[in-house]
Every structure is written in structure tokens, then in C-alpha cells.
Short mmCIF file of C-alpha atoms and ligand atoms in Angstrom, two decimals:
data_model
loop_
_atom_site.label_atom_id
_atom_site.label_comp_id
_atom_site.label_asym_id
_atom_site.label_seq_id
_atom_site.Cartn_x
_atom_site.Cartn_y
_atom_site.Cartn_z
CA MET A 1330 4.90 -1.23 -29.09
CA LYS A 1331 6.06 2.53 -29.30
CA ARG A 1332 9.07 4.07 -28.88
CA ALA A 1333 9.68 5.41 -25.22
CA ALA A 1334 9.45 8.67 -23.37
CA TYR A 1335 12.53 9.03 -21.18
CA PHE A 1336 15.89 8.44 -21.85
CA THR A 1337 19.10 8.99 -22.59
CA GLU A 1338 21.54 7.74 -25.02
CA LEU A 1339 24.42 6.50 -23.90
CA SER A 1340 27.79 5.02 -25.61
CA ASP A 1341 27.27 1.71 -27.51
CA LYS A 1342 23.84 2.03 -27.98
CA ARG A 1343 23.51 1.51 -24.57
CA ILE A 1344 20.25 3.75 -23.08
CA ARG A 1345 19.51 4.72 -19.37
CA CYS A 1346 15.73 4.87 -19.19
CA GLU A 1347 14.23 8.11 -17.66
CA LEU A 1348 10.90 6.90 -16.61
CA CYS A 1349 11.07 5.77 -12.94
CA PRO A 1350 14.11 5.95 -9.89
CA HIS A 1351 15.88 2.53 -11.09
CA ARG A 1352 17.06 4.47 -13.47
CA CYS A 1353 18.25 0.82 -15.65
CA THR A 1354 21.08 0.89 -18.16
CA LEU A 1355 19.75 -0.99 -20.83
CA SER A 1356 22.32 -2.97 -23.33
CA PRO A 1357 21.24 -3.87 -26.84
CA GLY A 1358 18.61 -6.99 -25.94
CA GLN A 1359 18.00 -5.97 -22.64
CA GLU A 1360 14.23 -5.19 -20.76
CA GLY A 1361 13.69 -3.15 -18.12
CA ILE A 1362 13.41 -4.20 -14.21
CA CYS A 1363 9.34 -3.65 -15.55
CA ARG A 1364 9.98 -6.07 -18.19
CA THR A 1365 7.87 -3.45 -20.41
CA ARG A 1366 10.77 -1.43 -21.70
CA ALA A 1367 13.62 -2.64 -23.88
CA ASN A 1368 16.08 -1.61 -25.80
CA ARG A 1369 15.92 -3.02 -29.26
CA ASP A 1370 19.17 -2.05 -31.28
CA GLY A 1371 20.09 1.52 -29.76
CA ALA A 1372 16.25 2.12 -29.26
CA LEU A 1373 14.04 2.17 -26.16
CA LEU A 1374 10.47 0.66 -27.30
CA ALA A 1375 7.86 0.49 -25.04
CA GLU A 1376 7.26 -2.83 -25.42
CA ASN A 1377 3.37 -3.05 -23.21
CA TYR A 1378 1.67 -0.21 -25.61
CA GLY A 1379 -1.27 -1.03 -26.75
CA HIS A 1380 -1.29 -4.52 -25.48
CA ILE A 1381 -3.95 -5.42 -22.82
CA VAL A 1382 -4.16 -8.01 -20.94
CA ALA A 1383 -6.99 -7.20 -19.14
CA LEU A 1384 -10.26 -5.66 -19.74
CA SER A 1385 -13.16 -5.74 -17.38
CA MET A 1386 -16.05 -3.65 -16.34
CA ASP A 1387 -15.90 -2.73 -12.20
CA PRO A 1388 -17.56 -0.62 -9.77
CA VAL A 1389 -15.20 1.95 -8.82
CA GLU A 1390 -15.50 0.97 -5.23
CA LYS A 1391 -13.50 -1.77 -6.05
CA LYS A 1392 -10.37 -0.08 -7.19
CA PRO A 1393 -10.55 1.24 -4.10
CA LEU A 1394 -12.42 4.89 -4.63
CA PHE A 1395 -14.83 5.34 -2.51
CA HIS A 1396 -14.96 9.22 -2.93
CA PHE A 1397 -15.37 9.67 -6.33
CA ASN A 1398 -18.60 8.62 -8.36
CA PRO A 1399 -19.91 6.32 -5.86
CA GLY A 1400 -22.08 3.44 -7.00
CA SER A 1401 -20.81 4.17 -10.52
CA GLN A 1402 -18.99 1.53 -13.14
CA ILE A 1403 -16.24 2.12 -14.36
CA LEU A 1404 -13.85 0.53 -17.79
CA SER A 1405 -10.57 -1.06 -16.31
CA VAL A 1406 -8.23 -1.95 -18.48
CA ALA A 1407 -4.27 -3.51 -18.28
CA SER A 1408 -1.44 -4.18 -19.77
CA PHE A 1409 1.56 -6.22 -17.95
CA GLY A 1410 4.23 -5.69 -16.11
CA CYS A 1411 5.11 -3.63 -12.64
CA ASN A 1412 8.52 -1.88 -11.37
CA LEU A 1413 7.94 -3.08 -8.40
CA HIS A 1414 8.22 -7.12 -7.46
CA CYS A 1415 6.06 -7.82 -4.05
CA PRO A 1416 5.64 -11.13 -2.70
CA TRP A 1417 2.35 -11.13 -1.86
CA CYS A 1418 0.93 -9.62 -5.12
CA GLN A 1419 -2.29 -11.15 -6.53
CA ASN A 1420 -2.38 -10.04 -10.20
CA TRP A 1421 1.13 -11.37 -10.15
CA SER A 1422 0.35 -13.38 -13.49
CA ILE A 1423 0.68 -10.12 -15.56
CA SER A 1424 2.50 -7.85 -13.50
CA GLN A 1425 5.60 -9.84 -13.38
CA GLU A 1426 5.62 -11.87 -16.19
CA ARG A 1427 5.10 -10.86 -19.81
CA ALA A 1428 1.00 -12.01 -20.06
CA ARG A 1429 -0.34 -12.42 -23.09
CA GLY A 1430 -2.83 -10.11 -24.54
CA GLN A 1431 -4.39 -8.31 -28.00
CA TYR A 1432 -3.31 -4.91 -29.33
CA LEU A 1433 -5.84 -1.93 -29.39
CA SER A 1434 -4.92 1.29 -30.99
CA PRO A 1435 -5.31 4.24 -28.39
CA GLU A 1436 -8.24 4.96 -30.94
CA ASN A 1437 -9.67 1.85 -30.60
CA LEU A 1438 -9.83 1.86 -26.99
CA ALA A 1439 -11.81 5.22 -27.03
CA HIS A 1440 -14.19 3.38 -29.55
CA LEU A 1441 -14.63 0.58 -27.46
CA MET A 1442 -15.62 2.94 -24.77
CA LYS A 1443 -18.50 4.80 -26.69
CA GLU A 1444 -19.51 1.98 -27.83
CA ARG A 1445 -19.85 0.45 -24.07
CA GLY A 1446 -21.25 4.64 -22.89
CA ALA A 1447 -18.42 3.91 -20.20
CA GLY A 1448 -17.91 7.35 -18.81
CA GLN A 1449 -14.84 7.18 -17.01
CA ILE A 1450 -11.93 4.32 -17.42
CA ALA A 1451 -9.26 3.55 -14.66
CA PHE A 1452 -5.54 2.34 -15.56
CA THR A 1453 -4.91 -0.62 -13.02
CA TYR A 1454 -4.25 -4.50 -12.07
CA THR A 1455 -0.69 -4.16 -12.88
CA GLU A 1456 1.65 -0.74 -12.92
CA PRO A 1457 -0.01 1.93 -15.38
CA LEU A 1458 2.21 3.96 -14.76
CA MET A 1459 4.83 2.23 -16.73
CA TRP A 1460 2.10 2.22 -19.41
CA PHE A 1461 2.82 6.14 -19.85
CA GLU A 1462 2.69 6.94 -23.62
CA TYR A 1463 -0.38 4.70 -24.03
CA ILE A 1464 -1.99 6.50 -21.33
CA LEU A 1465 -0.71 9.87 -22.49
CA ASP A 1466 -1.65 9.16 -26.24
CA PHE A 1467 -5.60 7.92 -24.70
CA SER A 1468 -5.88 11.04 -22.46
CA SER A 1469 -5.70 12.61 -26.62
CA VAL A 1470 -7.45 10.77 -29.25
CA PRO A 1471 -9.40 12.99 -31.10
CA LEU A 1472 -12.51 11.15 -30.52
CA TRP A 1473 -12.57 12.82 -27.27
CA GLU A 1474 -13.39 16.72 -28.92
CA SER A 1475 -12.96 18.60 -25.93
CA LYS A 1476 -13.90 16.78 -23.05
CA CYS A 1477 -11.61 13.36 -22.45
CA PRO A 1478 -12.83 10.69 -20.50
CA ASP A 1479 -12.36 10.57 -16.48
CA ILE A 1480 -8.93 9.05 -15.97
CA VAL A 1481 -8.34 7.01 -12.80
CA LEU A 1482 -4.52 5.40 -12.33
CA VAL A 1483 -4.25 2.66 -9.24
CA THR A 1484 -0.15 2.94 -9.07
CA ASN A 1485 2.26 1.80 -6.70
CA GLY A 1486 3.37 5.84 -7.12
CA TYR A 1487 7.32 4.61 -8.22
CA VAL A 1488 7.86 6.87 -11.00
CA ASN A 1489 10.00 10.15 -11.72
CA PRO A 1490 8.83 13.97 -11.21
CA GLU A 1491 9.32 14.78 -14.59
CA PRO A 1492 7.00 11.97 -16.50
CA LEU A 1493 4.51 12.59 -13.33
CA GLU A 1494 4.22 15.97 -13.75
CA GLU A 1495 3.67 15.94 -17.75
CA LEU A 1496 0.70 13.43 -16.59
CA LEU A 1497 -0.77 14.58 -13.86
CA PRO A 1498 -2.83 16.74 -15.67
CA ARG A 1499 -4.38 14.36 -17.92
CA ILE A 1500 -5.42 12.45 -14.96
CA LYS A 1501 -8.58 12.86 -12.53
CA ALA A 1502 -8.43 10.49 -9.44
CA VAL A 1503 -5.74 8.53 -8.03
CA ASN A 1504 -5.46 5.54 -5.67
CA LEU A 1505 -2.05 5.17 -4.88
CA ASP A 1506 -0.63 2.28 -2.20
CA ILE A 1507 1.33 2.75 -0.22
CA LYS A 1508 3.02 -0.80 0.34
CA ALA A 1509 5.01 -0.29 3.73
CA PHE A 1510 6.11 2.67 6.12
CA ASP A 1511 9.19 2.08 6.75
CA GLU A 1512 11.96 2.72 4.15
CA ASP A 1513 13.68 -0.62 5.01
CA VAL A 1514 11.06 -2.69 4.64
CA TYR A 1515 10.33 -0.75 1.65
CA ARG A 1516 13.13 -1.50 -0.42
CA ARG A 1517 13.59 -4.36 0.85
CA PHE A 1518 10.22 -6.23 -0.31
CA THR A 1519 9.62 -4.29 -3.11
CA GLY A 1520 12.91 -3.22 -4.55
CA GLY A 1521 11.63 0.55 -4.28
CA GLU A 1522 12.03 4.13 -1.96
CA LEU A 1523 9.72 4.89 0.01
CA PRO A 1524 11.07 8.72 -0.13
CA VAL A 1525 9.74 8.44 -3.52
CA ILE A 1526 6.12 7.44 -3.49
CA LEU A 1527 6.05 9.99 -0.25
CA ASP A 1528 6.96 12.42 -2.27
CA ASN A 1529 4.38 12.03 -5.13
CA ALA A 1530 2.05 11.78 -3.23
CA ARG A 1531 2.51 15.31 -2.23
CA SER A 1532 2.79 16.09 -5.85
CA ILE A 1533 -0.35 14.32 -6.89
CA TYR A 1534 -2.25 16.11 -3.78
CA GLN A 1535 -1.38 19.38 -4.65
CA ALA A 1536 -1.76 19.29 -7.73
CA GLY A 1537 -5.35 18.96 -7.37
CA VAL A 1538 -6.04 15.36 -8.64
CA HIS A 1539 -8.55 13.45 -5.93
CA LEU A 1540 -6.52 10.79 -3.95
CA GLU A 1541 -7.02 7.83 -2.30
CA LEU A 1542 -4.55 5.73 -0.11
CA THR A 1543 -4.50 2.06 -0.11
CA TYR A 1544 -2.17 0.60 3.24
CA LEU A 1545 -2.78 -3.63 2.30
CA ILE A 1546 -1.24 -5.19 5.87
CA VAL A 1547 0.30 -7.75 5.39
CA THR A 1548 1.60 -10.13 8.30
CA GLY A 1549 5.02 -9.91 8.79
CA VAL A 1550 5.79 -7.24 6.31
CA ASN A 1551 4.26 -4.14 7.01
CA ASP A 1552 1.84 -4.95 10.16
CA ASN A 1553 4.16 -3.06 12.58
CA ARG A 1554 1.78 -0.82 14.69
CA GLU A 1555 4.79 1.75 15.57
CA SER A 1556 5.14 2.21 11.20
CA ILE A 1557 1.21 1.59 10.65
CA SER A 1558 0.40 4.93 13.52
CA SER A 1559 3.83 6.66 12.03
CA PHE A 1560 1.67 6.47 8.43
CA ILE A 1561 -1.18 7.77 9.76
CA ARG A 1562 -0.19 10.73 11.78
CA TRP A 1563 1.83 11.50 8.08
CA VAL A 1564 -1.19 11.41 6.34
CA ALA A 1565 -2.85 14.08 8.95
CA GLU A 1566 -0.13 16.69 8.55
CA GLU A 1567 2.04 16.55 4.63
CA LEU A 1568 -1.61 15.29 2.94
CA SER A 1569 -4.68 16.22 4.67
CA ILE A 1570 -7.08 14.47 6.87
CA GLU A 1571 -9.68 14.81 4.38
CA VAL A 1572 -7.68 12.25 2.39
CA PRO A 1573 -9.81 8.62 2.20
CA VAL A 1574 -7.29 6.05 3.41
CA HIS A 1575 -7.91 2.15 2.98
CA PHE A 1576 -6.69 -0.50 5.14
CA SER A 1577 -7.41 -3.65 3.86
CA ARG A 1578 -7.07 -7.35 4.51
CA TYR A 1579 -4.79 -9.27 3.08
CA TYR A 1580 -4.11 -12.46 2.40
CA PRO A 1581 -2.27 -15.38 1.14
CA SER A 1582 -1.31 -14.77 -2.81
CA TRP A 1583 2.30 -15.43 -4.83
CA LYS A 1584 5.33 -16.14 -3.14
CA TRP A 1585 3.92 -14.82 0.61
CA LYS A 1586 2.40 -17.73 2.37
CA GLU A 1587 1.41 -16.13 6.02
CA PRO A 1588 -1.64 -15.45 7.70
CA PRO A 1589 -4.29 -13.36 6.62
CA THR A 1590 -4.15 -10.32 8.90
CA SER A 1591 -5.85 -10.55 12.39
CA LEU A 1592 -9.31 -9.55 11.87
CA ARG A 1593 -8.00 -7.54 15.59
CA LEU A 1594 -5.02 -5.93 14.63
CA MET A 1595 -7.45 -4.44 11.66
CA GLU A 1596 -10.39 -3.32 13.97
CA GLU A 1597 -7.13 -1.39 15.93
CA VAL A 1598 -5.83 0.23 13.33
CA LEU A 1599 -9.17 1.23 11.70
CA ARG A 1600 -9.92 3.06 15.43
CA GLU A 1601 -6.55 4.64 16.16
CA ALA A 1602 -6.28 6.29 11.40
CA SER A 1603 -10.39 7.43 12.31
CA GLY A 1604 -9.73 9.32 15.62
CA ILE A 1605 -7.11 11.22 13.27
CA LEU A 1606 -7.89 10.91 10.15
CA GLU A 1607 -12.01 11.89 8.61
CA TYR A 1608 -12.36 8.98 6.69
CA VAL A 1609 -11.20 5.87 7.60
CA TYR A 1610 -12.11 2.49 5.06
CA GLY A 1611 -11.40 -1.25 5.58
CA GLY A 1612 -10.90 -3.73 3.07
CA ASN A 1613 -11.10 -7.53 1.99
CA MET A 1614 -13.06 -7.99 5.58
CA SER A 1615 -16.83 -6.74 6.54
CA GLY A 1616 -17.85 -3.79 7.46
CA GLY A 1617 -15.97 -0.50 7.91
CA GLN A 1618 -16.94 0.60 4.42
CA ASP A 1619 -19.70 3.20 4.99
CA THR A 1620 -18.86 6.41 4.80
CA HIS A 1621 -19.98 8.74 7.51
CA CYS A 1622 -20.41 12.36 8.64
CA PRO A 1623 -17.60 13.58 10.13
CA GLY A 1624 -19.83 16.11 11.85
CA CYS A 1625 -22.14 14.49 13.34
CA GLY A 1626 -21.69 10.52 12.53
CA PHE A 1627 -24.80 10.42 10.03
CA PRO A 1628 -23.51 7.45 7.78
CA VAL A 1629 -23.65 9.41 3.74
CA ILE A 1630 -23.24 6.61 2.07
CA VAL A 1631 -23.80 3.08 3.08
CA ARG A 1632 -22.00 0.12 1.18
CA GLU A 1633 -23.12 -3.54 1.60
CA GLY A 1634 -20.59 -5.03 -1.09
CA TYR A 1635 -20.61 -3.65 -4.07
CA ALA A 1636 -24.43 -2.67 -3.33
CA VAL A 1637 -24.45 1.73 -2.91
CA GLU A 1638 -27.26 3.86 -0.97
CA ASN A 1639 -25.89 7.51 -1.43
CA ARG A 1640 -27.71 9.59 0.77
CA LEU A 1641 -25.85 12.96 -0.01
CA ALA A 1642 -27.68 16.06 0.07
CA ASP A 1643 -27.33 17.88 -3.10
CA GLY A 1644 -24.47 19.69 -2.98
CA GLY A 1645 -22.23 16.79 -1.52
CA ARG A 1646 -23.39 18.15 1.53
CA CYS A 1647 -25.13 16.38 4.56
CA PRO A 1648 -28.36 15.91 4.49
CA SER A 1649 -28.10 15.44 8.68
CA CYS A 1650 -25.94 18.32 9.29
CA GLY A 1651 -25.02 20.36 6.75
CA ARG A 1652 -21.37 19.91 6.67
CA HIS A 1653 -19.72 19.51 2.89
CA ILE A 1654 -18.24 16.22 2.75
CA PRO A 1655 -15.49 16.08 -0.09
CA PHE A 1656 -17.03 13.61 -3.02
CA ILE A 1657 -16.11 14.30 -6.28
CA ASP A 1658 -19.39 13.10 -8.66
CA THR A 1659 -18.90 14.25 -12.23
CA GLN A 1660 -21.95 12.02 -12.85
CA ARG A 1661 -24.69 13.99 -11.64
CA ARG A 1662 -23.31 16.52 -9.19
CA ASP A 1663 -19.28 17.69 -7.71
CA GLY A 1664 -19.31 18.32 -3.99
CA THR A 1665 -16.01 19.12 -3.99
S1 SF4 B 1824 10.31 1.85 -16.15
FE1 SF4 B 1824 11.60 0.10 -16.24
S2 SF4 B 1824 13.26 0.28 -17.51
FE2 SF4 B 1824 12.84 2.36 -17.09
S3 SF4 B 1824 13.84 2.91 -15.45
FE3 SF4 B 1824 11.61 2.13 -14.50
S4 SF4 B 1824 12.02 0.02 -14.08
FE4 SF4 B 1824 13.90 0.20 -15.36
#
């Protein structure tokens, strides 16, 4: 563990944590809503620091990131904890509990990456923004000398502007979860505030960090068609029609037992979104994973499970019509 950043000291050894908008006020002995930060005798500690509960190599498409180093593997790591409490969470045993793990310093994680020849790392599975201090330290270990590996966050985006601004220059790509596009629904089911997420999505995009969005369509929660239509329009108007959006099919998990998202709804949403946005994908379903050139319709990337056939021409262009397709490929070529 480590002393946490972003807090205000109050009277009687109480501390207000300022990392995320919950702004928990903690008396000695109390933990925050995220369960990762605690007041220990008047000091705010990041108790998840270096505490690894999951570590594996994954296809980058699993994050999901479809326009970032397609077909590559990425070291994926997590600690425990999350500042939102979605009742359908698939990773609830590590996001909502203080799961057991092992300590790995940022330097040791860096050495492990070198040993495995991993050129990119995703902080994922739970909420990486609650691992703020660890990710910052990892990004600056001396082993990297001038070039840190690409860092990816798979996140709910619920963080205050100052820490986000400090972290973003170290981050290469983000997949941001939009849990609902209705403020009441967002608050009721997750405990967070939607406007914060939308502001942060804009900040990430404007900072030039590669951004993809995921909208898990959860039966009985965020599957209202009007609300989904508003989300699609928001992406087009506030971000860009080039931002890739993944609509994923929900399956029952943890406390949420409603039936899986209907395939008919998935298909309707994908059709509607594809009429406005240029890169729309279906998740947890068959079909809807290929990337088509928005100019001529040529399938520039074909995906079958996690097998990826990249047909992009050099410079990230459609081999059929030559249109530029926004892809980042830090391992071979840069299409942005
Ligand atoms: S990071 Fe955790 S402790 Fe800090 S305000 Fe958010 S939920 Fe509370």
C-alpha cells in the first residue's frame, strides 16, 4: 500500500478523498465506497497499491479495442475494487470484494513485461482509475528509459478532472464503458453521475488519446430505444462519427437475472448506429465484428472470434478505395 494522492485533511483526523466524485469523507478506520482507499490513523492509503488479483495475456480485441494494434496480445492486469456498483458486474468477485492477490511493485511488473516480451499493458477487469498511484508509478519506472510500453485503460471513467488530466499523458488508449444514457438510471444502478462520464469522454478524446466506447445493453436497465438513440447522436455530435462504439449483449451475472439482451434489439441498435456512426460493433454475439470501409464497404479487418485478418494497406488505407481508416498500430504502422 501507499499514501494516496488527491485528498483534503479535515478536523479530527478525518480525510476527504478527492480522487473521484464520490468525495468520501473518511474517519480513521473507514474505507471509501471503492474499498481501495482507507483512512488509517489520519493518513489516506491506497490499499490496492501493487496488489495484483488478475494477470494474463489477452487479445486486444477482448478489451474491446478494435482500432488499436489489431490482432495483438496485451498483458492485462487488475487489482481489486471499483467505485461503481453495477448489479450485473461480471467481475464482481474482484471488483466488489477485497480479493486476495500478490504484491508486485511497479518495477517488478515492468520486469515481468520485459521477460514476456509484452509491448502493451491494459489495466482492466476492475476499475483502473482506483489504481491511480500504481499506474502513474508504473509509467515512470527507470527501466523504460525514454519509452514506456503502451498503456491502456478499460474504465468506467468516474474520476475527478484533475487526476484524469494528470494521468492522460501516460495513456495511449481507453475503452470507456457507458453504463446508461439516462441520468436517473445511471445513478440508480451504478451510484455514479452520467454527466461526469460524458465530460471525461470529451476530455479523453480532446487529449488525443485513442478512445473506443462500450455500451452493454442490459435487459431492464438501459435498453430503452430512445435513450440508446440519444447516446448514438451524442457520440456523433460531441465526439466524432469516427469513434468506434461497441454495443455488447448482456448475459445474467451477479445480482441481475433478467434474460440476455434480445438478438432482435441488438440487430436494430446496430443497424441504427451504423446509419450514423462509421465504426459500430456487436459484442457477445455472432456477427457484427468486422470493420468495413465507410467509403466503399470493403471489409478492411475481418474478425472470427479472436482471429484477425488485417487487410489494411500501408498507411492504414482501405485497399479497395484508398480511404484513410483511423487505426493505431504502434507495432507496425500508424494509421492515424
Ligand atoms: S476513490 Fe474511493 S475513497 Fe476516493 S472518493 Fe472515490 S470512492 Fe471514495
